[in-house]
GROMACS .gro file of C-alpha atoms in nm:
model
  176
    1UNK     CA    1   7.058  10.602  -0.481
    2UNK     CA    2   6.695  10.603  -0.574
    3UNK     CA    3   6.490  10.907  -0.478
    4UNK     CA    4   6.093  10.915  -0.374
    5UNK     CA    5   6.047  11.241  -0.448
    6UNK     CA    6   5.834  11.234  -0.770
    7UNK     CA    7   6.036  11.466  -1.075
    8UNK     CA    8   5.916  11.851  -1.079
    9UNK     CA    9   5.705  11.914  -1.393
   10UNK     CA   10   5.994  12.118  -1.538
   11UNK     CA   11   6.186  11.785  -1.500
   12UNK     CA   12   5.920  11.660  -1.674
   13UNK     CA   13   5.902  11.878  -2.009
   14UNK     CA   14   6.298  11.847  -1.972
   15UNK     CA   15   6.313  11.466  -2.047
   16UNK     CA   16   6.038  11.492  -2.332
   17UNK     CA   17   6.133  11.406  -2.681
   18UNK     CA   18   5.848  11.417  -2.889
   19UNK     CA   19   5.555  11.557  -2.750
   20UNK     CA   20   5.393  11.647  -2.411
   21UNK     CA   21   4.983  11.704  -2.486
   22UNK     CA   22   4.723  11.838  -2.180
   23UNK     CA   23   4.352  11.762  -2.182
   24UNK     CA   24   4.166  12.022  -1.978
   25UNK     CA   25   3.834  11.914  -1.937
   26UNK     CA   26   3.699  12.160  -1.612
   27UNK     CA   27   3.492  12.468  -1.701
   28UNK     CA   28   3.673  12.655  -1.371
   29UNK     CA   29   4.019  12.631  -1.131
   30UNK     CA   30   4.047  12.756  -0.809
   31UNK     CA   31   3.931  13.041  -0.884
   32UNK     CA   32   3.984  13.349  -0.663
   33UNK     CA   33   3.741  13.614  -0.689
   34UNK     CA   34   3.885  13.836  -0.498
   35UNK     CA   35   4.250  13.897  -0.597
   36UNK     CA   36   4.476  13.719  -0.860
   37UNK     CA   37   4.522  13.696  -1.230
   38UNK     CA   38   4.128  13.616  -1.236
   39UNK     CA   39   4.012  13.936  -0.999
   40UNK     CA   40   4.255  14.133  -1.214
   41UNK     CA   41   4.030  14.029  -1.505
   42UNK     CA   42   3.710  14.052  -1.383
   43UNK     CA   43   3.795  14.396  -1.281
   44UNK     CA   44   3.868  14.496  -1.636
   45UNK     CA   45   4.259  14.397  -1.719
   46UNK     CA   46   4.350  14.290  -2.038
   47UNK     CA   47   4.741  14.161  -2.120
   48UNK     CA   48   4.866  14.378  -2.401
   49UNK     CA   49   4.990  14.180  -2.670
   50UNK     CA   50   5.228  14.436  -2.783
   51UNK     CA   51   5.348  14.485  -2.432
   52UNK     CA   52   5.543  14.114  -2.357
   53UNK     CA   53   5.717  14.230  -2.068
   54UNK     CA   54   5.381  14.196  -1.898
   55UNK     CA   55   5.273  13.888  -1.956
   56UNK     CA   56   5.589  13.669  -2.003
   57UNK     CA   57   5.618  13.416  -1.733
   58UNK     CA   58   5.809  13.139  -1.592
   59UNK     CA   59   5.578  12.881  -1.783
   60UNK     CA   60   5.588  13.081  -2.123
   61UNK     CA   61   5.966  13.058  -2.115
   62UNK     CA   62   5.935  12.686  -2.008
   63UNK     CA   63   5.716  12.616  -2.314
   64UNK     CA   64   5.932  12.823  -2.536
   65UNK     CA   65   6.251  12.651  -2.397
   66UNK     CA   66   6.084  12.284  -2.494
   67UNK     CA   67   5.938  12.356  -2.790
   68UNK     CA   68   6.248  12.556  -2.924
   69UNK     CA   69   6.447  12.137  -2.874
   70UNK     CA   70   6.194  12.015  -3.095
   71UNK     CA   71   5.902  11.906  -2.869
   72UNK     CA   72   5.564  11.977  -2.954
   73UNK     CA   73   5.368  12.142  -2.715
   74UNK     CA   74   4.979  12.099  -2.744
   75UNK     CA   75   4.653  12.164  -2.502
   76UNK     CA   76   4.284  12.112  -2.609
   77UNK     CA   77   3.999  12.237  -2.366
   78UNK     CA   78   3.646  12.081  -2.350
   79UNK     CA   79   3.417  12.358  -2.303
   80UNK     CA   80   3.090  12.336  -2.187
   81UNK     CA   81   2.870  12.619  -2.394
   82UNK     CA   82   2.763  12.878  -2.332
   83UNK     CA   83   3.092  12.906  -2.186
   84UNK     CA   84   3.219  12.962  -1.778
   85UNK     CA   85   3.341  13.306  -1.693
   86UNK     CA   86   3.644  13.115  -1.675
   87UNK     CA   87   3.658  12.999  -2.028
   88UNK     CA   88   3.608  13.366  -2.096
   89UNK     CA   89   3.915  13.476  -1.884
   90UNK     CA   90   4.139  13.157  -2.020
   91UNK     CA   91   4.003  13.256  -2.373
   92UNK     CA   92   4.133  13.628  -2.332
   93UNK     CA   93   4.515  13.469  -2.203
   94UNK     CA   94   4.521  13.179  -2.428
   95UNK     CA   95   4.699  13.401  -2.700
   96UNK     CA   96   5.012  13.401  -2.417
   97UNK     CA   97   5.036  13.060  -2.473
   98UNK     CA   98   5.021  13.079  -2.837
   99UNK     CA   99   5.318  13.268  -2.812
  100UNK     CA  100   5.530  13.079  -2.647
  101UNK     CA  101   5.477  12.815  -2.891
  102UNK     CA  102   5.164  12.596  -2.743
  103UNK     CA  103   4.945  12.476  -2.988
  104UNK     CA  104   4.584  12.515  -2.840
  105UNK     CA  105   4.256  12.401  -2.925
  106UNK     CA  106   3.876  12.412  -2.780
  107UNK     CA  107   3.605  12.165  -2.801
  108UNK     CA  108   3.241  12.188  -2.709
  109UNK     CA  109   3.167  11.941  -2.475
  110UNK     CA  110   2.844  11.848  -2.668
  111UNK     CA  111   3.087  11.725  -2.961
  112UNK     CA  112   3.296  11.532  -2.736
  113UNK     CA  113   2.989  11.318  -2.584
  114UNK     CA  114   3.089  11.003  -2.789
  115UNK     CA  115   3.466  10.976  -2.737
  116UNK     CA  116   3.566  10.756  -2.445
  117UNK     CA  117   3.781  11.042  -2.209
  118UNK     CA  118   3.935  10.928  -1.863
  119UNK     CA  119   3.825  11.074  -1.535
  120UNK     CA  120   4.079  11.360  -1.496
  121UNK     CA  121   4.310  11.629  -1.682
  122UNK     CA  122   4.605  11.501  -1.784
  123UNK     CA  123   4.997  11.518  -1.942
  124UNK     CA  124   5.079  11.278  -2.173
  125UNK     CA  125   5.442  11.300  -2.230
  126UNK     CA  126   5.603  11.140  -2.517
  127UNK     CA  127   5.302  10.921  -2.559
  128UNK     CA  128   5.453  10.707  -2.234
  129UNK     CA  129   5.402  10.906  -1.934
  130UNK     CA  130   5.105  11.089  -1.729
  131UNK     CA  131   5.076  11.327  -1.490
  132UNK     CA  132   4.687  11.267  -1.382
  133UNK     CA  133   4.562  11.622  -1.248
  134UNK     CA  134   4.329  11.550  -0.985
  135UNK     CA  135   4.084  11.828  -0.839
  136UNK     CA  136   3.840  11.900  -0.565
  137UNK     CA  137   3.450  12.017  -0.662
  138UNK     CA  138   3.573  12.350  -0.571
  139UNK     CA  139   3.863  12.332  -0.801
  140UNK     CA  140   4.146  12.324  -0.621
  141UNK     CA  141   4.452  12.105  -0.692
  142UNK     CA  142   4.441  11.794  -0.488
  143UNK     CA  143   4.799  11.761  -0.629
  144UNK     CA  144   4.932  11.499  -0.963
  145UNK     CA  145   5.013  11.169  -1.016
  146UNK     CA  146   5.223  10.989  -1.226
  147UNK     CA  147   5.140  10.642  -1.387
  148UNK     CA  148   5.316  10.478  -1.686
  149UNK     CA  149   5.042  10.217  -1.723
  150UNK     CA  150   5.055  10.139  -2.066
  151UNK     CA  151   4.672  10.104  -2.143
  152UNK     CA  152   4.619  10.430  -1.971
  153UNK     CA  153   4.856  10.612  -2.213
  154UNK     CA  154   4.729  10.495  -2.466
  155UNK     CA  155   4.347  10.546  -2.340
  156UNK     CA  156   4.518  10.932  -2.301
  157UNK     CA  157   4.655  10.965  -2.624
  158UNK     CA  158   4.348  10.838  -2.781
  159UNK     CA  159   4.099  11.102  -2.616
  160UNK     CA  160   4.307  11.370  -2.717
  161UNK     CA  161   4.407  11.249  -3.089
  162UNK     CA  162   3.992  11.220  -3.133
  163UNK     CA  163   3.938  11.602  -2.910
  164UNK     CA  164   4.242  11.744  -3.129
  165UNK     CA  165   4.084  11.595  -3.477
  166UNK     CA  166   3.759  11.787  -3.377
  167UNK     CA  167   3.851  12.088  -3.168
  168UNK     CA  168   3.907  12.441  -3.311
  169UNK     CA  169   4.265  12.602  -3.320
  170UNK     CA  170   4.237  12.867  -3.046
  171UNK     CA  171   4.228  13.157  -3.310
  172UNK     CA  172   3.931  12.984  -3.487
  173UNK     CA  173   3.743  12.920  -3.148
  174UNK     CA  174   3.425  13.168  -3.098
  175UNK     CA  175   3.307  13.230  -2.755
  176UNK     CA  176   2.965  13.070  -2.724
   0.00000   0.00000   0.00000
């Protein structure tokens, strides 16, 4: 019996492959000043590397579980410069990611001017499927949605193949 309710992102990772790739091209999300992961920061926290316990979270172990079958796992950022505070507090956690197994890389949005990107952040899984991230000016999730349009995949995979060829590998990447 068919089902309308769209697959969790989980589901997702779980039926990739290949690859799954993410675009991020926002210089802020939701942010909450005044308590969360962000506040946390602002207020002077720092993850430990050497202390894992800490950090490691349901999505690290998600990325670790899909990139330990063989999928590659990759996210590029277009940065405005100088950079958001943020970029500055996703630049200080990116290493988690590393971790796991994510490949990351940043972008100045002044190098990106000339490649044709589409209108939101997006998942390209196995070079087929997309989870469009839509937000509100405030930066709030105004929730995903899936499309396996054909030209739009490959308008996705194009934008990122040109951002990846020019972005720099998150331990390369200097704050600006």
């Amino acid at each position: 019996m068919p089902s309308n309710v769209p697959p969790s992102f989980r589901e997702l990772l779980g039926d990739c492959t290949e690859s799954a790739v993410h675009l991020e091209m926002r210089d802020a999300y939701a942010v909450d000043y005044e308590r969360g992961p962000f506040a946390d920061w602002r207020a002077g926290h720092r993850h430990d590397p050497a202390d894992r316990a800490s950090w490691w979270r349901p999505w690290l172990d998600l990325v670790a579980e899909t990139v330990g079958r063989g999928v590659t796992v990759r996210r590029a950022r277009i940065v405005s410069e100088p950079v958001s505070e943020y970029i500055r507090y996703e630049r200080a956690g990116t290493f988690t990611n590393v971790a796991a197994g994510e490949q990351v890389r940043w972008l100045p949005r002044r190098q990106a001017s000339d490649i044709a990107l589409p209108g939101n952040d997006f998942w390209l899984f196995d070079g087929r499927l997309i989870q469009w991230n839509h937000f509100a000016g405030d930066g709030s999730s105004q929730g995903p949605e899936l499309s396996d349009d054909p030209i739009a995949a490959r308008l996705c995979a194009g934008a990122f193949g040109t951002v990846w060829e020019r972005a720099a590998p998150h331990d390369e990447y200097t704050i600006r």
